[in-house]
Coordinates of C-alpha atoms and ligand atoms in Angstrom, one line a residue:
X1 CA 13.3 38.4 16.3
X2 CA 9.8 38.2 16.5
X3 CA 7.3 38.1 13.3
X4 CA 4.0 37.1 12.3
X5 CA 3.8 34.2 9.8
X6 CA 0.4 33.2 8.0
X7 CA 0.0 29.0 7.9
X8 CA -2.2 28.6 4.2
X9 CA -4.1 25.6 2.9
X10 CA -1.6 23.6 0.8
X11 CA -2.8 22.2 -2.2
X12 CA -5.2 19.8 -2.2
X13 CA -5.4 18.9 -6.2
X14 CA -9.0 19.7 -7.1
X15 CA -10.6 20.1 -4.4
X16 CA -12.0 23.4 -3.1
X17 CA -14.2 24.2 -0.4
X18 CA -13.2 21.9 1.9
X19 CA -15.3 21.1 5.4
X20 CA -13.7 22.0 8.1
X21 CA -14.4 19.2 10.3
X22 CA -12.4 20.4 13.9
X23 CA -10.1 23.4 14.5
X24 CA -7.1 21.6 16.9
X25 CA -5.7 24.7 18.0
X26 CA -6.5 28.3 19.7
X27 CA -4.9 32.1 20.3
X28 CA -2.9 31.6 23.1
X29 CA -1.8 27.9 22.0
X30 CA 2.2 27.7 21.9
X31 CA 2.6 25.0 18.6
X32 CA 5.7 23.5 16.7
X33 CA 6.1 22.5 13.4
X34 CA 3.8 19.3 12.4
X35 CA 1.4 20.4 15.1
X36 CA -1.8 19.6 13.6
X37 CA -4.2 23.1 12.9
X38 CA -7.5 21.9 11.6
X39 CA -9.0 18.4 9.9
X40 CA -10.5 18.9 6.7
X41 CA -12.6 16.1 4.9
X42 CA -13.4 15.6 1.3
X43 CA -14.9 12.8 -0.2
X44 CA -11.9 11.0 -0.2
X45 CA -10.0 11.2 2.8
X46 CA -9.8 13.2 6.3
X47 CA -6.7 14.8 6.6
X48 CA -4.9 17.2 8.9
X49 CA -2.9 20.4 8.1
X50 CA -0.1 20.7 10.2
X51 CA 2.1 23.8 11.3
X52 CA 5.3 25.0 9.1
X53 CA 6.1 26.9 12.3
X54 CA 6.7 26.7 15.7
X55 CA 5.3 29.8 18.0
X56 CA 2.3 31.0 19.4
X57 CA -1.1 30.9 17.6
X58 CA -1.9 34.3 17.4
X59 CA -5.3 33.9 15.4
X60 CA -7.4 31.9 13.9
X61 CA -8.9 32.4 10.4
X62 CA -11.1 29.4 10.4
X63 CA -13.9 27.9 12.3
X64 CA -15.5 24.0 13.0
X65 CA -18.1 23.8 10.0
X66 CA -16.8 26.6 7.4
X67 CA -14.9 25.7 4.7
X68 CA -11.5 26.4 3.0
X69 CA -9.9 26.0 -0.5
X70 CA -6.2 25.7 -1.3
X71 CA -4.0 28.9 0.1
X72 CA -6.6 30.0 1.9
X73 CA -4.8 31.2 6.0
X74 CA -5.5 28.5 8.5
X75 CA -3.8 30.6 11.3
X76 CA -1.0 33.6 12.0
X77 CA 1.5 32.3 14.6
X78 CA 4.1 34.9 15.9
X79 CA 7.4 33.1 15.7
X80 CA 10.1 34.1 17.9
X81 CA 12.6 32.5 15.6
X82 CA 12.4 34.9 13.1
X83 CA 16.0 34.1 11.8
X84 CA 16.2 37.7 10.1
X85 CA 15.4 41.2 10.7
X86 CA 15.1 41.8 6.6
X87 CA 11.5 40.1 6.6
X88 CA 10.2 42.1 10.1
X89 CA 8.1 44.4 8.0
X90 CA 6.3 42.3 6.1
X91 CA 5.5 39.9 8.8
X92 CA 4.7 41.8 11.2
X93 CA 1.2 42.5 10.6
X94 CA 1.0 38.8 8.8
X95 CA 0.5 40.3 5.3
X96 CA 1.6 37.8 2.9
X97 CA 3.2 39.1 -0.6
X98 CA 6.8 40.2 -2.2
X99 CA 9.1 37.6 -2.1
X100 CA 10.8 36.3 1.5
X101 CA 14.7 36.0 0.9
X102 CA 15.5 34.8 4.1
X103 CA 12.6 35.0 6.7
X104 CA 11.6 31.2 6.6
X105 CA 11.6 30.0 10.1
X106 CA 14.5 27.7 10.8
X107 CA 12.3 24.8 11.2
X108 CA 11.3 25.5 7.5
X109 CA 14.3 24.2 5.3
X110 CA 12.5 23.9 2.7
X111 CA 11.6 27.1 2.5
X112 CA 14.9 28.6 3.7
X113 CA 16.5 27.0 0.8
X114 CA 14.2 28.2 -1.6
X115 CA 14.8 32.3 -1.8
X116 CA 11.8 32.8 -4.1
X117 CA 9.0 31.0 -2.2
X118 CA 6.7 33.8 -1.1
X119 CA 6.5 35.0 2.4
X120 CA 4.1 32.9 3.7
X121 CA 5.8 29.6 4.8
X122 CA 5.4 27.0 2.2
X123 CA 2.1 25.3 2.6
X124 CA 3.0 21.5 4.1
X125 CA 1.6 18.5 2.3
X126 CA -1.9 17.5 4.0
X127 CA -1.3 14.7 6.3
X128 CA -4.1 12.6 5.0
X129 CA -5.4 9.8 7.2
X130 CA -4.2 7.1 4.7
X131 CA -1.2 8.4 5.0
X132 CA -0.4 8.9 8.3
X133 CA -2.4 5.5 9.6
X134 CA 0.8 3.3 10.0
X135 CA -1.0 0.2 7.7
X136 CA -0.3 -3.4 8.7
X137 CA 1.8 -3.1 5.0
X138 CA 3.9 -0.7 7.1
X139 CA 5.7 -3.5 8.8
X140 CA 9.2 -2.1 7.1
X141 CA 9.0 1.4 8.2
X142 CA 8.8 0.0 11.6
X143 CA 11.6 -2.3 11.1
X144 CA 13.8 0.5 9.9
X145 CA 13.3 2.8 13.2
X146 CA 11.2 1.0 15.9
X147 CA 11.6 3.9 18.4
X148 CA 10.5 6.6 16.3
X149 CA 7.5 5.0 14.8
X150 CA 4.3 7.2 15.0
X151 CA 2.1 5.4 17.8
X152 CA -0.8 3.5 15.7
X153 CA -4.0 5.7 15.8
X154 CA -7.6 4.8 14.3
X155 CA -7.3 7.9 12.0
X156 CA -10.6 8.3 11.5
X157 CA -11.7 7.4 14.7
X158 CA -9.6 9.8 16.3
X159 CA -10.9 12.9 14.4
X160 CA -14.2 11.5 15.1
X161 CA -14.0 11.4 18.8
X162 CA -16.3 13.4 20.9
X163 CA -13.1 15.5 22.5
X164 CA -11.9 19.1 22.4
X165 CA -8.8 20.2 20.9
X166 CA -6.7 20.6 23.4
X167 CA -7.7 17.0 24.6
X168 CA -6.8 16.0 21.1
X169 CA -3.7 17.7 21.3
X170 CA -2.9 15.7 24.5
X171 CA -3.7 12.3 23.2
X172 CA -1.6 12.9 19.9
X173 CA 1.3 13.7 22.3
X174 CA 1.4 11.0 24.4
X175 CA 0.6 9.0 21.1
X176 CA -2.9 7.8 22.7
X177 CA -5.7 6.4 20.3
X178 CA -8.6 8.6 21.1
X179 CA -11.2 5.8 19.2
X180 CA -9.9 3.7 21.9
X181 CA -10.6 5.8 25.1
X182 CA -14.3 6.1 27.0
X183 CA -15.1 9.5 27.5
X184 CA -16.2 10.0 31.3
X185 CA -17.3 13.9 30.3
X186 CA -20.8 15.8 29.8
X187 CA -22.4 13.8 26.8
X188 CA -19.5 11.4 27.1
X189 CA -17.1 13.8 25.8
X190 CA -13.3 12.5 26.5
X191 CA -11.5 14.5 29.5
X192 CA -8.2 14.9 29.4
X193 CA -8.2 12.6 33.0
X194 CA -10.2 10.2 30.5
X195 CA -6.4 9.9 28.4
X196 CA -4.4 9.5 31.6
X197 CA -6.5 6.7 32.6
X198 CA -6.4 5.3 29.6
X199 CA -2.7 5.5 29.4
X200 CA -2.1 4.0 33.4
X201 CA -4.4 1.5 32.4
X202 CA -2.3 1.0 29.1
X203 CA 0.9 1.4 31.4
X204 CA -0.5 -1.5 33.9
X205 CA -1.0 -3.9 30.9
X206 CA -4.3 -4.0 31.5
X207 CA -5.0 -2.5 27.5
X208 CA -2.5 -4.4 26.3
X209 CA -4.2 -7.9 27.6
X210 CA -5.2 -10.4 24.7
X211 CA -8.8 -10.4 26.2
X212 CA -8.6 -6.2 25.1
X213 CA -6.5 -5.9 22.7
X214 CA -8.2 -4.7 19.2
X215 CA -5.6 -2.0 17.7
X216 CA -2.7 -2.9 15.8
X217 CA -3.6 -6.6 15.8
X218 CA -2.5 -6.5 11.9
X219 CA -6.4 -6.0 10.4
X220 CA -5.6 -5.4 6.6
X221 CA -7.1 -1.7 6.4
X222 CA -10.2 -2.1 4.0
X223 CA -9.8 -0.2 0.1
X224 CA -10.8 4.3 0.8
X225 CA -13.0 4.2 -3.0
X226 CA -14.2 7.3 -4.4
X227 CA -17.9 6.0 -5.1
X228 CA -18.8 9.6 -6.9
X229 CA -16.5 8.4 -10.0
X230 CA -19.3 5.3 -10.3
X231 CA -22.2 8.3 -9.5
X232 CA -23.8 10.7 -8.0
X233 CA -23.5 10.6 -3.8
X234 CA -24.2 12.2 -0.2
X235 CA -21.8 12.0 2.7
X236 CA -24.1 12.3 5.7
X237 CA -21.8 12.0 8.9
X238 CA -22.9 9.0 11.4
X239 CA -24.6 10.4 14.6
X240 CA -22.4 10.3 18.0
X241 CA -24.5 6.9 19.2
X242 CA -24.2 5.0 15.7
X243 CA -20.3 5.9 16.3
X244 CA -19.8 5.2 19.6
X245 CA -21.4 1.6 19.2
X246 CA -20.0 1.6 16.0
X247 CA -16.7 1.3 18.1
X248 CA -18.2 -1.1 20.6
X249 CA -19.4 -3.4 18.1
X250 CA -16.6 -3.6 16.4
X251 CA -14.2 -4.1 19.3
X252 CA -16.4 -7.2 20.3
X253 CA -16.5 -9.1 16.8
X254 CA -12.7 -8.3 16.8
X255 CA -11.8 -9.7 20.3
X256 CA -14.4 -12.1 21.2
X257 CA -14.5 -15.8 19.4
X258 CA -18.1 -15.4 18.0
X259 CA -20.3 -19.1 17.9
X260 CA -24.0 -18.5 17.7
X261 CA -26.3 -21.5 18.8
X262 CA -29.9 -21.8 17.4
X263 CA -32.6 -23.4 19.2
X264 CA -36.9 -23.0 19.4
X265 CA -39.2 -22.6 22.2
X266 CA -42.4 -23.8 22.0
X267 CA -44.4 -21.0 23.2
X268 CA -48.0 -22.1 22.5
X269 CA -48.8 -21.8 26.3
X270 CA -47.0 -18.9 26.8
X271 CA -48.9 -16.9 24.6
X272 CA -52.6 -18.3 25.6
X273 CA -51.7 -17.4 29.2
X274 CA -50.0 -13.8 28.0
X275 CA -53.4 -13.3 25.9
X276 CA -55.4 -14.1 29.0
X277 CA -53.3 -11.9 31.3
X278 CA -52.5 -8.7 28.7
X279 CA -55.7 -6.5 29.2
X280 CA -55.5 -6.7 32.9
X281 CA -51.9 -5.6 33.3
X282 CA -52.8 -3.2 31.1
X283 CA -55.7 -1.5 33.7
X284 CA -52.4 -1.2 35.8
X285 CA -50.9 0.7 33.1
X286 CA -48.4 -2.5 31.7
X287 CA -47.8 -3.6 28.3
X288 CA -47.2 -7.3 28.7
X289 CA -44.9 -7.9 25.8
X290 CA -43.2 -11.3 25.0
X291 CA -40.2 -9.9 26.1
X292 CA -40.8 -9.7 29.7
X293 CA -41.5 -13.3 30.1
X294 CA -38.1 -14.1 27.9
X295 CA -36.5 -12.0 30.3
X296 CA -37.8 -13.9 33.6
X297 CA -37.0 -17.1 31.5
X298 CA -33.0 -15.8 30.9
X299 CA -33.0 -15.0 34.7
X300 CA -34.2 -18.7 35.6
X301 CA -31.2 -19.7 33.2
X302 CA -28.9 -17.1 34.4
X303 CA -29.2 -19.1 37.7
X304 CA -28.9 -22.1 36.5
X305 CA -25.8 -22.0 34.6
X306 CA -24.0 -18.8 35.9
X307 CA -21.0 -18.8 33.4
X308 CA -23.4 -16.9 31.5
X309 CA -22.9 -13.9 33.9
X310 CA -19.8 -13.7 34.2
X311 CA -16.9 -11.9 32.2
X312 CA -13.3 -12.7 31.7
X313 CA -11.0 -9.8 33.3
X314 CA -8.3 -8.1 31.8
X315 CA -5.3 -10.4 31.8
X316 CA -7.9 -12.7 30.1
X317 CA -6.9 -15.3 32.8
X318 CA -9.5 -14.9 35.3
X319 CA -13.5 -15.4 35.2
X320 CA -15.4 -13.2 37.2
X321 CA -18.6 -14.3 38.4
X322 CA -21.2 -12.0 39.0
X323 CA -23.7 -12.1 42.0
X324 CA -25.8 -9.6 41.0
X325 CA -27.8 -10.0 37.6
X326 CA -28.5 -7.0 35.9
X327 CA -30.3 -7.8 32.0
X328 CA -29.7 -5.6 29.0
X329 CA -31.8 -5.0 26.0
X330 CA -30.9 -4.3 23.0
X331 CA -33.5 -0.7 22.1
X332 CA -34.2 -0.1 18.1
X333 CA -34.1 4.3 18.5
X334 CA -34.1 7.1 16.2
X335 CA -30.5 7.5 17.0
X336 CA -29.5 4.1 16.7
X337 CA -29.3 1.1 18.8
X338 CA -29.0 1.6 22.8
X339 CA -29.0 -0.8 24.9
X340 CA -30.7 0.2 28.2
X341 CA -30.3 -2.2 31.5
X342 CA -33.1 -3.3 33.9
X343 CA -31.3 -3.5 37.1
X344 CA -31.7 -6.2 39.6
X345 CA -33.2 -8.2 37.1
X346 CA -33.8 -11.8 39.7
X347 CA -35.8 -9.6 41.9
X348 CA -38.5 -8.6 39.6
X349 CA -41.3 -10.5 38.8
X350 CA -42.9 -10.6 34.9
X351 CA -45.0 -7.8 35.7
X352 CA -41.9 -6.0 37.1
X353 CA -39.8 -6.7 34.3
X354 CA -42.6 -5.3 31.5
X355 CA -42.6 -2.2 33.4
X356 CA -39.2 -1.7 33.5
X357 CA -38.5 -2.8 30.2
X358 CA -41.6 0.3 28.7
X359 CA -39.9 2.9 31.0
X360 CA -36.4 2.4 30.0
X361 CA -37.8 1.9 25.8
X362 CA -39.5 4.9 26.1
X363 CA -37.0 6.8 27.7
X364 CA -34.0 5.3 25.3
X365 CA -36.0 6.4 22.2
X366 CA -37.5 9.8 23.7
X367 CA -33.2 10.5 24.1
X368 CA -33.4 10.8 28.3
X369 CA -32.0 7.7 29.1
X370 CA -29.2 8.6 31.5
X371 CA -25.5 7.3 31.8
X372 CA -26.3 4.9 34.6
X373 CA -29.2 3.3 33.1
X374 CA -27.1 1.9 30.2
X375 CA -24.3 0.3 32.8
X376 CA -23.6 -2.6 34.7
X377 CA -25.2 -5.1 32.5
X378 CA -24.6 -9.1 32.8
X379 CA -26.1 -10.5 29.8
X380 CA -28.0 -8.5 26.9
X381 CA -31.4 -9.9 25.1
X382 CA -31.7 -8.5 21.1
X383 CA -35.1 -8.8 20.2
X384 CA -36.5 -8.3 16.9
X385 CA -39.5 -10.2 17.6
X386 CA -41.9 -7.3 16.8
X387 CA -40.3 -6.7 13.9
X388 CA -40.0 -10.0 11.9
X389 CA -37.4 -12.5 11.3
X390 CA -36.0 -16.2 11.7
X391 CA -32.7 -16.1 12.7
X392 CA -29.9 -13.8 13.3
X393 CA -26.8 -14.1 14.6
X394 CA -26.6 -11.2 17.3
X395 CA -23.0 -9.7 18.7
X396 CA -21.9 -10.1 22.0
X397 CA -21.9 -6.9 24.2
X398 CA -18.6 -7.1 25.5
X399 CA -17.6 -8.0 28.4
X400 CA -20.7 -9.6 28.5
X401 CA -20.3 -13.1 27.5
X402 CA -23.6 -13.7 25.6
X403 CA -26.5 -12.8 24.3
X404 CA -29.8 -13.8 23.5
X405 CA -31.4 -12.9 20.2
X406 CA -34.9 -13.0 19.4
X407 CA -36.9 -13.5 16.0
X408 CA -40.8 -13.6 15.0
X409 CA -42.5 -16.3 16.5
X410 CA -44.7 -18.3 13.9
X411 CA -47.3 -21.2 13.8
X412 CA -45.9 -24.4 12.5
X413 CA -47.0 -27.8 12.4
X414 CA -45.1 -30.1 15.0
X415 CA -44.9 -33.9 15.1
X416 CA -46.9 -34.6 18.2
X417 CA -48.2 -38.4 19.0
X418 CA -48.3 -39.5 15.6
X419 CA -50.0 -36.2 13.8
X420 CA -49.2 -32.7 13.0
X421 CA -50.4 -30.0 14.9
X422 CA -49.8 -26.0 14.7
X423 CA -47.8 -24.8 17.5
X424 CA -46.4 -21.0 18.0
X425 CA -42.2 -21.5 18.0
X426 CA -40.2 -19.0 19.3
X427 CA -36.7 -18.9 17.2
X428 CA -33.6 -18.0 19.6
X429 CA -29.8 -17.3 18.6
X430 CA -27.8 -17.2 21.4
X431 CA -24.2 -16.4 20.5
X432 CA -21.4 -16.8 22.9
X433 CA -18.1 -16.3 23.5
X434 CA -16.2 -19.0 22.9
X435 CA -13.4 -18.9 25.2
X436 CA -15.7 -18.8 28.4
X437 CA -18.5 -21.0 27.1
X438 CA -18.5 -24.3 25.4
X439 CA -20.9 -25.6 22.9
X440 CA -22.4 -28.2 24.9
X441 CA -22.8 -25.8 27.6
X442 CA -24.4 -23.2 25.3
X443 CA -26.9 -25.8 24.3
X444 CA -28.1 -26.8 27.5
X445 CA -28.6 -23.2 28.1
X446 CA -30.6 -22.5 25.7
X447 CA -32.6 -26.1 26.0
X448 CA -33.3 -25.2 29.6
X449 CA -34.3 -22.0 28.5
X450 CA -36.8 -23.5 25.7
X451 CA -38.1 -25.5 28.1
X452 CA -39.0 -22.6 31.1
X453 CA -40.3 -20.9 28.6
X454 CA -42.7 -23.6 27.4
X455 CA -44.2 -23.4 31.0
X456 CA -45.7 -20.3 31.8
X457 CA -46.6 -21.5 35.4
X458 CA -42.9 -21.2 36.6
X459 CA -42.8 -17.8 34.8
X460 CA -45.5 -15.8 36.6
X461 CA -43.9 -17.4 40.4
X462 CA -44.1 -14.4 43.0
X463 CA -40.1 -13.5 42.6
X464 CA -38.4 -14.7 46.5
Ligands
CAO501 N1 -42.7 -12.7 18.1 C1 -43.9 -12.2 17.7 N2 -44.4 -11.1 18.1 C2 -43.6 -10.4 19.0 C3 -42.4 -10.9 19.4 C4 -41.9 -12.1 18.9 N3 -40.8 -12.6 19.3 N4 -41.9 -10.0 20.3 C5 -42.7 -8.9 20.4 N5 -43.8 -9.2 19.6 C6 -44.9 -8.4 19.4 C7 -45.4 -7.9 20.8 O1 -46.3 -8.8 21.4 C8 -46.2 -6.6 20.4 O2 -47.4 -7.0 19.9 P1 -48.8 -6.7 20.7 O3 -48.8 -5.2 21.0 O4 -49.9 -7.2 19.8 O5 -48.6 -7.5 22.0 C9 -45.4 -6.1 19.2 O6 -44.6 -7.2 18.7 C10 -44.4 -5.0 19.5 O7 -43.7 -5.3 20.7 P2 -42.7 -4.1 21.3 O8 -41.6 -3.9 20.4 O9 -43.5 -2.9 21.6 O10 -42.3 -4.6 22.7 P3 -41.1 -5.7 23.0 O11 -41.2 -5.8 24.5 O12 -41.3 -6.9 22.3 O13 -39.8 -5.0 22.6 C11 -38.0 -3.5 22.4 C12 -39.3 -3.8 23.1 C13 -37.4 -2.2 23.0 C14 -36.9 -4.6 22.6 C15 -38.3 -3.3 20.9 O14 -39.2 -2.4 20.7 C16 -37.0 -3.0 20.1 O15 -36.5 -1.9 20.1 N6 -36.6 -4.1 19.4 C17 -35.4 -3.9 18.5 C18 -34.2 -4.4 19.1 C19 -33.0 -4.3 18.1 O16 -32.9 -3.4 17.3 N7 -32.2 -5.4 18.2 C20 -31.1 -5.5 17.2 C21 -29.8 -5.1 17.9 S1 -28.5 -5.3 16.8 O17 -28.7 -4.2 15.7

């Protein structure tokens, strides 16, 4: 028998109009019981509302953006396991109202064995986040039935990912960790071949390798606190780049054996001969910066030590060294931090390099930098030299093995042949990953590199 039933918002305590934050399902979608319908989010949690029933959605009673309160109709799904003919009329049209005696779907017990529930199934308990998100404390409930343990999912990362519902669908199915997958689609939006890759690569071991392994590694999940109960607050989502590298970061500080070295160049001479040099590069339309010069200086030591372009494969057993050098830098933007790459970086010459680097700034904080313009870097440089600073301890754009940050140069008295005199330092954090790069190597690094750049001659060679 064939009926209409009407899925409601269960009760959600006090809580009333609720964001819809993404609609999972469509008319025309065939769902069981538990499929998720729709994530709502309140200030406490993200949650989603799965199915009572199993059949075919037949509509849809909310949208991405509204917002629902408890027993409010989430969708009408024509069941074809009715179970009796007694509750035809009512359903039919997906009227709820009178009382159901025996017209609860069979995958309903609850509601079976409950004659005086009304028509409409009995709403299901939200699935919040906290919930669901098998915590490290979990560990028992995953002794108890290893098999049937729900696959470990970043929650919140999940309903966060830039993906459509049906992709969504796909991932929670084969129990794939959308936060986890790269999304190869238009504005990086995850494809469903995006999940199959992920999972072959998953399959291959190649995801499960120590050198990439970041979920389920036993992270004690942080406190979810209700701040409004100190005071009064906003909750202003984080834009699609600030979550995206959000992700990134995260993954690297996880994974990668963090050890930042500090060192300072004396750049005096530098910056005399950028002085002398600035107004005529910019007649040719080139903003020599500091930055270019760093850049041809992390080249030179790029060369010279070439661990530092390298990265470790997947089985974490391997180093692969690069023979092209392509330099990333980190870009401050109204969106967030991008990190744009200047291609081919040991064939450009300073006045190359400050081209390259205003082109790509401009167009990484005018939004049009392109895909392909933010791949295939070897070794990033963060500066925040324009902006102020000492010291920082900047994280390592994985696979990338290093990276140089940058702080505010300043005039300070050095100890020169028996008297102080004021020279401009250059502060530079270089952190590293430890398990490709040794302290003493690090430090030669970045002495070779405080020495190139204390010599502006072998900066502003013609490029072979
Ligand atoms: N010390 C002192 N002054 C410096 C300096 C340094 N280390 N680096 C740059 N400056 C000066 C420049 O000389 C320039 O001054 P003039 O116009 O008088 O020459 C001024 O600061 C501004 O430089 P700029 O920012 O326009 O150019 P840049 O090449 O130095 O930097 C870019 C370009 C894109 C790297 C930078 O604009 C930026 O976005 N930096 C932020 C990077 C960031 O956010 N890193 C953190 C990542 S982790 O969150």
């Amino acid at each position: 028998m064939t009926r209409v039933i009407e899925v409601r918002v269960p009760d959600m305590g006090n809580f009333k109009d609720v964001a819809v934050i993404d609609v999972l399902v469509k008319p025309g979608d065939s769902i069981e019981p538990e499929t998720p319908l729709v994530t709502l989010e309140t200030e406490k949690a993200t949650m989603d509302v799965p199915s009572t029933v199993g059949g075919v959605v037949e509509r849809v009673a909310v949208s991405k953006g509204g917002h629902v309160s408890a027993g409010d109709v989430v969708v009408a799904v024509r069941s074809e396991d009715a179970g009796d003919a007694t509750a035809a009329g009512a359903a039919s049209d997906g009227q709820a109202g009178g009382a159901q005696a025996k017209a609860a779907p069979a995958a309903a017990p609850a509601a079976q064995s409950a004659p005086a529930a009304p028509q409409t199934p009995a709403a299901p308990s939200p699935q919040t986040k906290k919930q669901t998100r098998p915590a490290a404390a979990a560990g028992t409930e995953a002794a108890r039935a290893p098999s049937d343990a729900p696959p470990l999912l970043d929650e919140p990362g999940f309903s966060h990912a830039h993906a459509s519902p049906s992709v969504r669908r796909f991932a929670r199915e084969l129990g794939v960790d959308l936060a986890a997958v790269s999304g190869t689609g238009f504005k990086e939006r995850i494809t469903a071949d995006d999940v199959k890759a992920f999972v072959k690569k998953t399959l291959s071991g190649a995801a499960q390798a120590p050198a990439a392994a970041t979920r389920g590694s036993g992270l004690p999940a942080l406190p979810s606190i209700d701040f409004s109960q100190f005071g009064p607050t906003e909750v202003k989502p984080l834009g699609r780049i600030r979550r995206i590298s959000a992700a990134r970061l995260h993954a690297s500080w996880v994974n990668l054996p963090h050890v930042t070295q500090f060192d300072e160049a004396d750049i005096t001479e530098l910056e005399a001969t950028r002085n002398g040099l600035k107004s005529k590069a910019a007649e040719e339309g080139i903003k020599l910066t500091p930055l270019a010069f760093i850049m041809r200086a992390c080249v030179k030591a790029l060369q010279e030590f070439p661990e530092f372009n390298s990265s470790l494969d997947a089985s974490g057993e391997n180093l692969i060294y690069k023979k092209y050098m392509n330099l990333g830098f980190a870009a401050d933007t109204p969106n967030g931090l991008l990190v744009p790459v200047v291609l081919q970086a040991d064939h450009k010459d300073v006045y190359e390099l400050a081209r390259a680097l205003a082109e790509l700034s401009e167009k990484a904080r005018s939004g049009t930098l392109n895909v392909t313009q933010m791949q295939g870097g070897c070794f990033t440089i963060s500066s925040l030299g324009g902006i102020g600073g000492t010291a920082f301890t900047p994280i390592i754009n994985a696979p990338e093995v290093a990276i140089l940050g940058v702080s505010r140069s300043a005039y300070r008295p050095v100890y020169r042949d028996g008297a102080f005199v004021p020279r401009l330092i250059l502060p530079l954090s270089l952190s590293y990953d430890h398990r490709v790069i040794d302290g003493a190597l690090a430090v030669r690094f970045t002495s070779f590199l405080t020495q190139v750049l204390s010599d502006p001659r072998s900066l502003l060679e013609a490029v072979p």
